[in-house]
Coordinates of C-alpha atoms and ligand atoms in Angstrom, one line a residue:
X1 CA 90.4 33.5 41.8
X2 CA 94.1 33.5 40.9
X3 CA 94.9 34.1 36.7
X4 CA 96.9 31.5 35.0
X5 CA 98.4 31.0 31.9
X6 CA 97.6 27.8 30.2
X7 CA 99.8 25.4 28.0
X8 CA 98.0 27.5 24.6
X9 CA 98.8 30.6 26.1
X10 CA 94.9 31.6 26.9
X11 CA 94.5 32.8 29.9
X12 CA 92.5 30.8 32.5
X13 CA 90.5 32.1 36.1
X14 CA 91.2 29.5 38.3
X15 CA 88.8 29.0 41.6
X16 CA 91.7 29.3 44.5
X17 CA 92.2 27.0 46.8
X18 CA 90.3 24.3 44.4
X19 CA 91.2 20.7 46.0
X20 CA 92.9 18.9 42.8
X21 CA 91.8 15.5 43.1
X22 CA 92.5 12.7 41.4
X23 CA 89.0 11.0 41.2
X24 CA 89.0 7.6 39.5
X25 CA 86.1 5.9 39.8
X26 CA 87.4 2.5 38.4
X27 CA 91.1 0.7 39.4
X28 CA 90.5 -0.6 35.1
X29 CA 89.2 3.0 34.0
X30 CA 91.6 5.7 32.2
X31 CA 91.9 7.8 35.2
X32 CA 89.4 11.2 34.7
X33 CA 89.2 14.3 36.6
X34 CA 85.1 13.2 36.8
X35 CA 83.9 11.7 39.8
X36 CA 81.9 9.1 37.4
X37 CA 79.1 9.1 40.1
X38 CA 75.3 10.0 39.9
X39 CA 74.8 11.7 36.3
X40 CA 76.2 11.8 32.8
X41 CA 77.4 15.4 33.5
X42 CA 80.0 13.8 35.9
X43 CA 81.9 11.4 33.5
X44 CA 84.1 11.8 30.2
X45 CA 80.8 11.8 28.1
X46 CA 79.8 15.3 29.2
X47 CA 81.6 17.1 26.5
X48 CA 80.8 20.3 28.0
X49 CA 84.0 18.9 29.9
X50 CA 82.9 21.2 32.8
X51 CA 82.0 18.8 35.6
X52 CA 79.4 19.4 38.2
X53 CA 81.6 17.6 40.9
X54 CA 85.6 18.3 41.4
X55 CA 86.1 20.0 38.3
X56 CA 89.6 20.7 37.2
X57 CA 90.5 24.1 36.7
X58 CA 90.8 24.9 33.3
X59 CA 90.3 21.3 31.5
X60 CA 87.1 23.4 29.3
X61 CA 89.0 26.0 28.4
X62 CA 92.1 23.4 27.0
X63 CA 89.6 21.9 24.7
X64 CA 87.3 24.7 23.9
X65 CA 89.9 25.6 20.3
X66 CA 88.9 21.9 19.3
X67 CA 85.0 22.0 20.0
X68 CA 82.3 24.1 20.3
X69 CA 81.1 24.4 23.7
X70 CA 77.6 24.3 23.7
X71 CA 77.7 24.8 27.3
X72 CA 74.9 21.6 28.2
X73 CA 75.3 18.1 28.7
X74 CA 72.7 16.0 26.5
X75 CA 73.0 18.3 23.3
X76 CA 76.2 16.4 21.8
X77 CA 74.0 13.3 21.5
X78 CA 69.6 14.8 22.0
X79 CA 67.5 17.5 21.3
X80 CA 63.9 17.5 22.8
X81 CA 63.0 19.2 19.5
X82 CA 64.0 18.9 15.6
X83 CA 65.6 15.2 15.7
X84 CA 67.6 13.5 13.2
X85 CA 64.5 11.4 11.6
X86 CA 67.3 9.4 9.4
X87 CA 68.1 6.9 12.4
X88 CA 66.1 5.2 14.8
X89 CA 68.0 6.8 18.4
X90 CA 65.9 8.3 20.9
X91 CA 66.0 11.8 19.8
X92 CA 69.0 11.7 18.4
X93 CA 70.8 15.4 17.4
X94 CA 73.9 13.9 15.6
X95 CA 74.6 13.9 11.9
X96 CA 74.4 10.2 10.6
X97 CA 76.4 9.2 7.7
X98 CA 76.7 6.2 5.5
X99 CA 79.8 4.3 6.5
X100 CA 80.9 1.2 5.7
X101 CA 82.7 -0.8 8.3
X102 CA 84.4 -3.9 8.2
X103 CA 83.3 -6.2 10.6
X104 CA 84.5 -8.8 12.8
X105 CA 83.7 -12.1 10.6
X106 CA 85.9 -10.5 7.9
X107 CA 88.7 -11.3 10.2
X108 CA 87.9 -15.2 8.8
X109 CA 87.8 -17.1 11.9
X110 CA 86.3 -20.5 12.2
X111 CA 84.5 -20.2 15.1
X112 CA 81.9 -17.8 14.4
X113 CA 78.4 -19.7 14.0
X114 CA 76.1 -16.6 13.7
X115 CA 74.6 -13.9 11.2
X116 CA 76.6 -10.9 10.6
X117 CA 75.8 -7.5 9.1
X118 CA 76.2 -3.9 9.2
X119 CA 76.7 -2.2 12.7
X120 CA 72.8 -1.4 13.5
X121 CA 71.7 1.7 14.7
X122 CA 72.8 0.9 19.0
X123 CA 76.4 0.6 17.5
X124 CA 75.9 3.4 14.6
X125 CA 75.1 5.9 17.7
X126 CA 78.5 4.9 19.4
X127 CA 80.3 5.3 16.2
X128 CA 78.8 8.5 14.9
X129 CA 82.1 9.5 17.4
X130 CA 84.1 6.5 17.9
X131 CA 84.8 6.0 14.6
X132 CA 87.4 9.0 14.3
X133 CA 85.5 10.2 11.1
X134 CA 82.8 12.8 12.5
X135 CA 83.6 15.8 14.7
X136 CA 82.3 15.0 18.8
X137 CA 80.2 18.5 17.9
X138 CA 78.6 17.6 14.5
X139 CA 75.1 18.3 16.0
X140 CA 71.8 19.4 13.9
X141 CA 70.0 21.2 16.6
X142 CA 72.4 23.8 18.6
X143 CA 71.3 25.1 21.9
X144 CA 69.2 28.5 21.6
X145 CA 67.4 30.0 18.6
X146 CA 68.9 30.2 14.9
X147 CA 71.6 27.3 15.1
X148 CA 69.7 24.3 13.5
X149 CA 70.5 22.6 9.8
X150 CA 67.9 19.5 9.1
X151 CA 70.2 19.3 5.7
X152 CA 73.0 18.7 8.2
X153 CA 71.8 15.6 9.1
X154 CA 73.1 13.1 6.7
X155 CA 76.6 15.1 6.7
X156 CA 79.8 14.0 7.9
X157 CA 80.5 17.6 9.0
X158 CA 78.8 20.7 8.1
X159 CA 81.4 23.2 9.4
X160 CA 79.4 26.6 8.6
X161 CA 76.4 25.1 10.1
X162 CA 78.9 24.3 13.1
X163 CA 80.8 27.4 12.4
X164 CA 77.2 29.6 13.0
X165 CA 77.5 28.6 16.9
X166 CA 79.2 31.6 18.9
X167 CA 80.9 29.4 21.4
X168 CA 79.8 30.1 25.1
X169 CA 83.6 30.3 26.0
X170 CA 84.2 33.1 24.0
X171 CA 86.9 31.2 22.3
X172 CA 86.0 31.4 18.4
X173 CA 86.6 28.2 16.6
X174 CA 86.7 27.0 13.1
X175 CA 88.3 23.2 14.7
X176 CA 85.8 20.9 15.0
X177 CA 87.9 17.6 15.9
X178 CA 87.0 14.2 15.6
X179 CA 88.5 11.4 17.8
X180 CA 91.3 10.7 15.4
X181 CA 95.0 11.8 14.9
X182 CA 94.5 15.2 13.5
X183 CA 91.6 15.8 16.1
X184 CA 91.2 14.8 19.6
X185 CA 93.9 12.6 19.6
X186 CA 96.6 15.4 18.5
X187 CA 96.9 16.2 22.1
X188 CA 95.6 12.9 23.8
X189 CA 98.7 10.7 23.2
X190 CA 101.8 9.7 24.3
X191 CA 103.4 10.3 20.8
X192 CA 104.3 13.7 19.6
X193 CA 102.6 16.4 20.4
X194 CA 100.7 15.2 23.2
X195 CA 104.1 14.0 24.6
X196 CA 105.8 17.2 24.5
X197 CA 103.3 19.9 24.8
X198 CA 100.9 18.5 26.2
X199 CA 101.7 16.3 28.5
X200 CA 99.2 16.5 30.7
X201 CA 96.7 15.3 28.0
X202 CA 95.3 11.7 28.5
X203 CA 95.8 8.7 26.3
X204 CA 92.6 8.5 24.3
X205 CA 94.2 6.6 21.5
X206 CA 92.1 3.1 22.9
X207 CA 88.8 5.3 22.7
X208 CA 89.4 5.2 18.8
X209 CA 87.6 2.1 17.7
X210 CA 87.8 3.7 14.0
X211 CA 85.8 2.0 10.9
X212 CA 87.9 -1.5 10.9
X213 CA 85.8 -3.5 13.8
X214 CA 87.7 -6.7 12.8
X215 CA 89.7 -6.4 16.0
X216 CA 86.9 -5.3 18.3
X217 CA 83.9 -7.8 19.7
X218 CA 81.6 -8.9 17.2
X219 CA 78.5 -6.3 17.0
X220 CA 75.9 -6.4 14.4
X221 CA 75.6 -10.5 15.5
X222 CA 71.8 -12.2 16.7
X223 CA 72.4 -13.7 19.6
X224 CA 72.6 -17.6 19.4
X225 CA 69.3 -18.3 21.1
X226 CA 68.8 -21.6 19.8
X227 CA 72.9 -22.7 21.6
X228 CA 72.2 -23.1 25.4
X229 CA 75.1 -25.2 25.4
X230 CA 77.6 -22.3 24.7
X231 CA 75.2 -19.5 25.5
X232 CA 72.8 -18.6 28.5
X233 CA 70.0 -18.7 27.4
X234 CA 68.0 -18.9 30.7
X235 CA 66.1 -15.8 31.8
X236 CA 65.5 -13.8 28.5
X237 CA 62.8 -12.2 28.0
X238 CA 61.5 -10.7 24.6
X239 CA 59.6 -7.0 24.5
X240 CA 56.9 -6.3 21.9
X241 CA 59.7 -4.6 20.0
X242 CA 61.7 -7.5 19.4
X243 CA 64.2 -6.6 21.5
X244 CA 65.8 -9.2 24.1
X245 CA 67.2 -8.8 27.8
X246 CA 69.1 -10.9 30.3
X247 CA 65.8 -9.7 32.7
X248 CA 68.4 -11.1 36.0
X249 CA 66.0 -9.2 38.6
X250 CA 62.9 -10.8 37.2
X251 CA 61.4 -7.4 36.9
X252 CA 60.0 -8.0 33.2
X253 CA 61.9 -4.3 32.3
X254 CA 65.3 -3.8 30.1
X255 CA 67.1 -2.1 33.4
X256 CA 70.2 -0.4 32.5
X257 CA 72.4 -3.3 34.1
X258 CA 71.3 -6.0 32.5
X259 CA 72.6 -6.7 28.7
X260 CA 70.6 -6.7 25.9
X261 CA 69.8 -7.9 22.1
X262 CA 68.6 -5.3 20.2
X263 CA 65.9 -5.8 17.0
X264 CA 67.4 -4.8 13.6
X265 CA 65.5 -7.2 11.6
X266 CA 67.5 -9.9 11.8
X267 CA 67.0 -11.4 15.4
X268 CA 68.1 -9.7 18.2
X269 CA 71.1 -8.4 18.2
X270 CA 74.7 -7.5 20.0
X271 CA 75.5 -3.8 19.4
X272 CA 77.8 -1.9 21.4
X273 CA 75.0 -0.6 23.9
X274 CA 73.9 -4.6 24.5
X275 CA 77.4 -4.0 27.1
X276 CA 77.4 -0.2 27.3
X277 CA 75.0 2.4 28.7
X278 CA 76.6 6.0 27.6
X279 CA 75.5 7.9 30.5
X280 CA 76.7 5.4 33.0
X281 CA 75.4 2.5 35.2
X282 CA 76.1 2.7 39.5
X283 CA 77.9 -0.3 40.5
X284 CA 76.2 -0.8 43.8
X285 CA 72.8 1.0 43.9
X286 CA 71.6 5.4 44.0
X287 CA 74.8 7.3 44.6
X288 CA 77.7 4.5 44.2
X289 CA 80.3 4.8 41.6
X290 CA 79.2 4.1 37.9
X291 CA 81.1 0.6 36.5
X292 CA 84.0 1.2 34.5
X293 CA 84.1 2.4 31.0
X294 CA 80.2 2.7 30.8
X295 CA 79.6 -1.3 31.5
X296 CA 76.0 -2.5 32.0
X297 CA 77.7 -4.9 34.0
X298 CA 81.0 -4.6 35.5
X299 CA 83.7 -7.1 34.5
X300 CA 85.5 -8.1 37.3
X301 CA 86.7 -11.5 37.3
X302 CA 85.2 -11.2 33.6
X303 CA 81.3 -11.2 35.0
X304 CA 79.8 -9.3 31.8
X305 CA 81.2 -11.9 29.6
X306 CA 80.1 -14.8 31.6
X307 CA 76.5 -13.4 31.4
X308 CA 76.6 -14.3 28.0
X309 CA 79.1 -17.1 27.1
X310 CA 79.3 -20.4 29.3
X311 CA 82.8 -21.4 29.5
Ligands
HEC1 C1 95.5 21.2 22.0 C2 95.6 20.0 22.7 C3 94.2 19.3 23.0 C4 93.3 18.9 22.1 C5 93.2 19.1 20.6 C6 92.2 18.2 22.9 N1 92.6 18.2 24.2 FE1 91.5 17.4 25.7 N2 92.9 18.0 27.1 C7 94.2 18.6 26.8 C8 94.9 18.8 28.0 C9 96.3 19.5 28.0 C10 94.1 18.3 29.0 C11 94.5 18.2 30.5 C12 94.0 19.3 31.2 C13 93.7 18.9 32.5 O1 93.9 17.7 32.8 O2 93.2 19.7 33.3 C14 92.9 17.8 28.4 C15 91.9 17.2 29.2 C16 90.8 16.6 28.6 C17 89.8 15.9 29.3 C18 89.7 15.7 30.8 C19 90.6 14.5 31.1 C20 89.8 13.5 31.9 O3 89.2 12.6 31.3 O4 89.7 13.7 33.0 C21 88.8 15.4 28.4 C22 87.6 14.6 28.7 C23 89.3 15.9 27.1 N3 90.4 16.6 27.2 C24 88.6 15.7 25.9 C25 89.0 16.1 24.7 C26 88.2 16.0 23.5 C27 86.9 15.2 23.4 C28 88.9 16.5 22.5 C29 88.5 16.6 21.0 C30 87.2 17.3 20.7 C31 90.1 17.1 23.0 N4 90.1 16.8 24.4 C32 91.1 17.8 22.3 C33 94.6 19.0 25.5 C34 93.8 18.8 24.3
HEC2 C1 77.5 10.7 24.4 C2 76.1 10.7 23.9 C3 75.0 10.8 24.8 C4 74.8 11.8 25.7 C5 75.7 13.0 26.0 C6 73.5 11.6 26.4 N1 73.0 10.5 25.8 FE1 71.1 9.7 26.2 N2 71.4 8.2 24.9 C7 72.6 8.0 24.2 C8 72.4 6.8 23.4 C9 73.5 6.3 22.4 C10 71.2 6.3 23.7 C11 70.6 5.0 23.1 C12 71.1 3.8 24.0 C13 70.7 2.5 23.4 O1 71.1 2.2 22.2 O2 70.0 1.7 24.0 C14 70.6 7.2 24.7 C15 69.3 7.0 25.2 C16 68.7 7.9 26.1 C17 67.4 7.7 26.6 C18 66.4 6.6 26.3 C19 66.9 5.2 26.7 C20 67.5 5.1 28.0 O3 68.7 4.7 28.1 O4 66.9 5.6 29.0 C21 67.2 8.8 27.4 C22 65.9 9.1 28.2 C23 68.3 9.6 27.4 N3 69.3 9.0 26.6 C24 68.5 10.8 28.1 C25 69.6 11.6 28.1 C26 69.8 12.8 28.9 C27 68.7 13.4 29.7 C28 71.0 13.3 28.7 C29 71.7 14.5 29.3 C30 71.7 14.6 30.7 C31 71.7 12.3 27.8 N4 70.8 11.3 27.5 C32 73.0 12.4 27.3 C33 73.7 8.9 24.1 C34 73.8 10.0 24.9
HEC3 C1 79.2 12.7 21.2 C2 80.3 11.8 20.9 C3 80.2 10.5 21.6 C4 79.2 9.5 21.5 C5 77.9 9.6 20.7 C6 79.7 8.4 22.3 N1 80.9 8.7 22.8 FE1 82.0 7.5 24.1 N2 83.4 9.0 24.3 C7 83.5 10.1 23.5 C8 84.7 10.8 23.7 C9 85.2 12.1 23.1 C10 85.4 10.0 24.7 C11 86.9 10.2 25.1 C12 86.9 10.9 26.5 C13 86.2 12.3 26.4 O1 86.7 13.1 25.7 O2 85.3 12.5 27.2 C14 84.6 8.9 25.0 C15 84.9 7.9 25.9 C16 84.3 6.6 25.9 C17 84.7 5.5 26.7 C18 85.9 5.5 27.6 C19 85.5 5.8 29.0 C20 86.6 5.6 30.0 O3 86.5 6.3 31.0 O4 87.4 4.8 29.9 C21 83.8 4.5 26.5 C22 83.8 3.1 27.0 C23 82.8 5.0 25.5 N3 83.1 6.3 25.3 C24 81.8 4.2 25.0 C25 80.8 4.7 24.2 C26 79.6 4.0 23.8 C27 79.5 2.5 24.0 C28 78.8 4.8 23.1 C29 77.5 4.5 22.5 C30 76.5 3.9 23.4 C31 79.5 6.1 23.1 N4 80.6 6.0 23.8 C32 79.0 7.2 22.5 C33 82.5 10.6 22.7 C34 81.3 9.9 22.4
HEC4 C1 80.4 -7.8 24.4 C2 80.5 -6.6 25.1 C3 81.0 -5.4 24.4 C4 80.6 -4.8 23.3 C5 79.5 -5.4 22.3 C6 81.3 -3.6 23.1 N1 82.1 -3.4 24.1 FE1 83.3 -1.7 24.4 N2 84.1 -2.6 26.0 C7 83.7 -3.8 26.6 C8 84.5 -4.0 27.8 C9 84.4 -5.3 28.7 C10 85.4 -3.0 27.9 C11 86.5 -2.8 29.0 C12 87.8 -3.3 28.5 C13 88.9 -3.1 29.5 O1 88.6 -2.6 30.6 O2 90.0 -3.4 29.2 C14 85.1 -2.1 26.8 C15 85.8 -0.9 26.5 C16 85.5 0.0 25.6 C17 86.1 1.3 25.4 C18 87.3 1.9 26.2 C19 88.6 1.6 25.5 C20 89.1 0.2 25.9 O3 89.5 -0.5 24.9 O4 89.2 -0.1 27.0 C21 85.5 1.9 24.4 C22 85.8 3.3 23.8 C23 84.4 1.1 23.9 N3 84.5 -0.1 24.7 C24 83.5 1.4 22.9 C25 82.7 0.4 22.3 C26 82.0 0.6 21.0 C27 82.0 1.9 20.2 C28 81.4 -0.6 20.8 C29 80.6 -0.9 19.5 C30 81.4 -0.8 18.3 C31 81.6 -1.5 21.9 N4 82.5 -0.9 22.8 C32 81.1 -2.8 22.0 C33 82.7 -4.6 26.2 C34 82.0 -4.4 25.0
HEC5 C1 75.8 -9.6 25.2 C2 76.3 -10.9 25.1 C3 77.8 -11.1 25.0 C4 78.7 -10.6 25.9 C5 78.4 -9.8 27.1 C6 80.0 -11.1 25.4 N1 79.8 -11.8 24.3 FE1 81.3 -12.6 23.2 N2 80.0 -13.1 21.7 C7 78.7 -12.9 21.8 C8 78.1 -13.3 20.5 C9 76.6 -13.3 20.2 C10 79.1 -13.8 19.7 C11 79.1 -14.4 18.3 C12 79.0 -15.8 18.4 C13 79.1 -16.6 17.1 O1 79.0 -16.0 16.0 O2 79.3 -17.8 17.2 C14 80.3 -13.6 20.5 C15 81.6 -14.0 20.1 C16 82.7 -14.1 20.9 C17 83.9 -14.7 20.6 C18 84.2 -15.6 19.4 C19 84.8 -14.9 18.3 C20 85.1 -15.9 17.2 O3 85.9 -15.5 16.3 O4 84.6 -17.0 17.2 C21 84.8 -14.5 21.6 C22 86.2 -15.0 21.8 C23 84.1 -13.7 22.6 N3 82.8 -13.4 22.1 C24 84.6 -13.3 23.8 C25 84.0 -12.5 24.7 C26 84.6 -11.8 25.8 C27 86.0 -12.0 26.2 C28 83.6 -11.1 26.4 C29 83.8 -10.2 27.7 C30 84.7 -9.1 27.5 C31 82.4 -11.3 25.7 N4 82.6 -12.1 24.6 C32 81.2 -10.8 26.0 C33 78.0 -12.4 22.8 C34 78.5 -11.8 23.9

């Protein structure tokens, strides 16, 4: 191990002779130092930020003053134990709060033939961080005994709940940073301070979808089953649930590549995980690279749209 001095002045072991690679997984991904191959723990949504494969030598301890660290993959988003019961995620560990979005048909365009409401809860889960409001760690249930707050649940950010955790780093932190410009985003830009200090820092300013969804896809929309002229409609299958897949194998089960409508009492339903699977799908079968930014499908030559929209 050789000692060296990062960009915030803490000091860092780094492994020697550690092969630096540059691994992108995707020619239309923000390139990542995570192979995006074979777990969750290997792309940008382990939040540990210590990858299992080719990790980059100090890239924890750069973020560890803006996080706690809980030191395990799943725990930003699950607990097997003690689950938010406000929301209907699988086992869902983050705080949940009551936001108002604006959506997509507020934008006014004529088009638009479908029901619109509220992101449902496969959006909300997405948003609990890509909204720039809540801190990435604003969990309920902290890893090891003593660090869990069921009156967190509802908050936006409970910093001395958050503030209990000792951080497995050693690095004490009272930041608990949200994707946003005071947070995450600070560092991850090309403006100012990313762009001087920290240089190094990705772009993450695209990962911000924030609270105005006028300009991003429509979610919280039933799918048009009813319009097989400007929707395929062939090969959807219904579960007991309510919920709807494009079932392309013929398999009769909601496989993670194949997009689905999920049941929120109106029909079913785009949300953002009808095009998204958060811990990543493989492009071409066990051990291939995982599609670009965490497509069901991928979109070359603009496939995942096609699966829905004939044009
Ligand atoms: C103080 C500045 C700073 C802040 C704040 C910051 N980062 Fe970073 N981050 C960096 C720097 C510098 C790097 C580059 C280090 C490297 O590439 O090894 C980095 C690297 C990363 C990486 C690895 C890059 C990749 O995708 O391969 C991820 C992921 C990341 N940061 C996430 C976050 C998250 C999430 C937050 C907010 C909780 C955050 N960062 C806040 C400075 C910062
Ligand atoms: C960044 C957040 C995040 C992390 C980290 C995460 N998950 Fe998930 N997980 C989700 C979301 C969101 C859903 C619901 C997806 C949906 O709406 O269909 C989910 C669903 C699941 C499900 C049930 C549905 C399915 O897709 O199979 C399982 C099982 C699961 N996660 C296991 C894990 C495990 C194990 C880990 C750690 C290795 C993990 N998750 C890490 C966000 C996450
Ligand atoms: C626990 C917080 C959290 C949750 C929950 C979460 N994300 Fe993320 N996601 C992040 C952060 C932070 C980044 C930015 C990169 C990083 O720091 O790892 C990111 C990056 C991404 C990216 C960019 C990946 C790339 O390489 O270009 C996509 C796409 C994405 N998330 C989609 C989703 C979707 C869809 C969901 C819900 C199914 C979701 N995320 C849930 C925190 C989260
Ligand atoms: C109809 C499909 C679809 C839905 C619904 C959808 N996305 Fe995406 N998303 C995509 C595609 C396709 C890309 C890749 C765009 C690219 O590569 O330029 C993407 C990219 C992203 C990125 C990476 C940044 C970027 O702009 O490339 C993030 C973060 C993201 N989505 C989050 C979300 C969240 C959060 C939701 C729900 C509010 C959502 N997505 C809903 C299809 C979708
Ligand atoms: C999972 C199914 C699905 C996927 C995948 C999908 N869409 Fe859509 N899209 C919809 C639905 C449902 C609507 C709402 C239709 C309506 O209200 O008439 C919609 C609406 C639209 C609209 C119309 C907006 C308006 O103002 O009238 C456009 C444009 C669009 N999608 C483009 C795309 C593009 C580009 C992609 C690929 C990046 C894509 N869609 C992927 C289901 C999907």
């Amino acid at each position: 191990m050789r000692t060296v001095r990062s960009l915030k002045g803490v000091v860092v072991l780094v492994p020697a002779l550690m092969a630096v690679s540059s691994a992108m997984a995707g020619d239309d991904d923000v390139p990542t130092v995570f192979t995006e191959r074979g777990s969750i723990a290997n792309t940008r949504h382990n939040l540990t930020q210590l990858a299992i494969e080719d990790p980059r030598p100090g890239t924890s301890a750069q973020m560890d003053p803006s996080r706690n660290n809980y030191g395990e993959v799943c725990v930003y988003c699950h607990t097997p134990h003690g689950a938010n019961t406000r929301t209907s995620a699988p086992l869902w560990n983050r705080t949940q709060l009551d936001q108002t979005y604006q959506t997509y048909d507020e934008l006014g365009t004529s088009t638009l033939t479908q029901t619109f409401t509220q992101p449902g809860v496969n959006s909300l889960t997405c948003l609990s961080c890509h909204d720039g409001v809540t801190a990435i760690d604003s969990i309920i249930n902290m890893p090891g005994s003593g660090g869990y707050d069921k009156s967190a649940e509802n908050q936006v950010i409970e910093v001395n709940h958050l503030n209990d955790w000792t951080n497995a780093s050693g690095v004490t932190t009272g930041n608990h940073a949200a994707l946003n410009e005071s947070g995450c985003i600070a560092c991850h830009t090309p403006d100012g301070l990313g762009a001087t200090l920290f240089a190094a820092a990705d772009n993450f300013t695209l990962f911000q979808i924030g609270t105005d969804l006028r300009n991003d896809h429509p979610v919280g929309v039933t799918f048009p089953l009813g319009n097989p002229t400007d929707f395929n409609t062939t090969n959807i299958v219904t579960n007991t649930r309510g919920d709807a897949f494009m079932d392309a194998n013929g398999n009769s089960r909601m496989d993670k590549g194949e997009v689905r409508f999920y049941e929120t009492g109106d029909g079913p339903e785009v949300e953002c995980a009808s095009c998204h699977d958060p811990h990543g799908v493989e492009s071409a079968g066990a051990g291939s690279d995982f599609n670009p930014t965490f497509l069901r499908i991928a979109n070359d030559g603009s496939q995942l749209c096609l699966t829905c929209h004939i044009k």
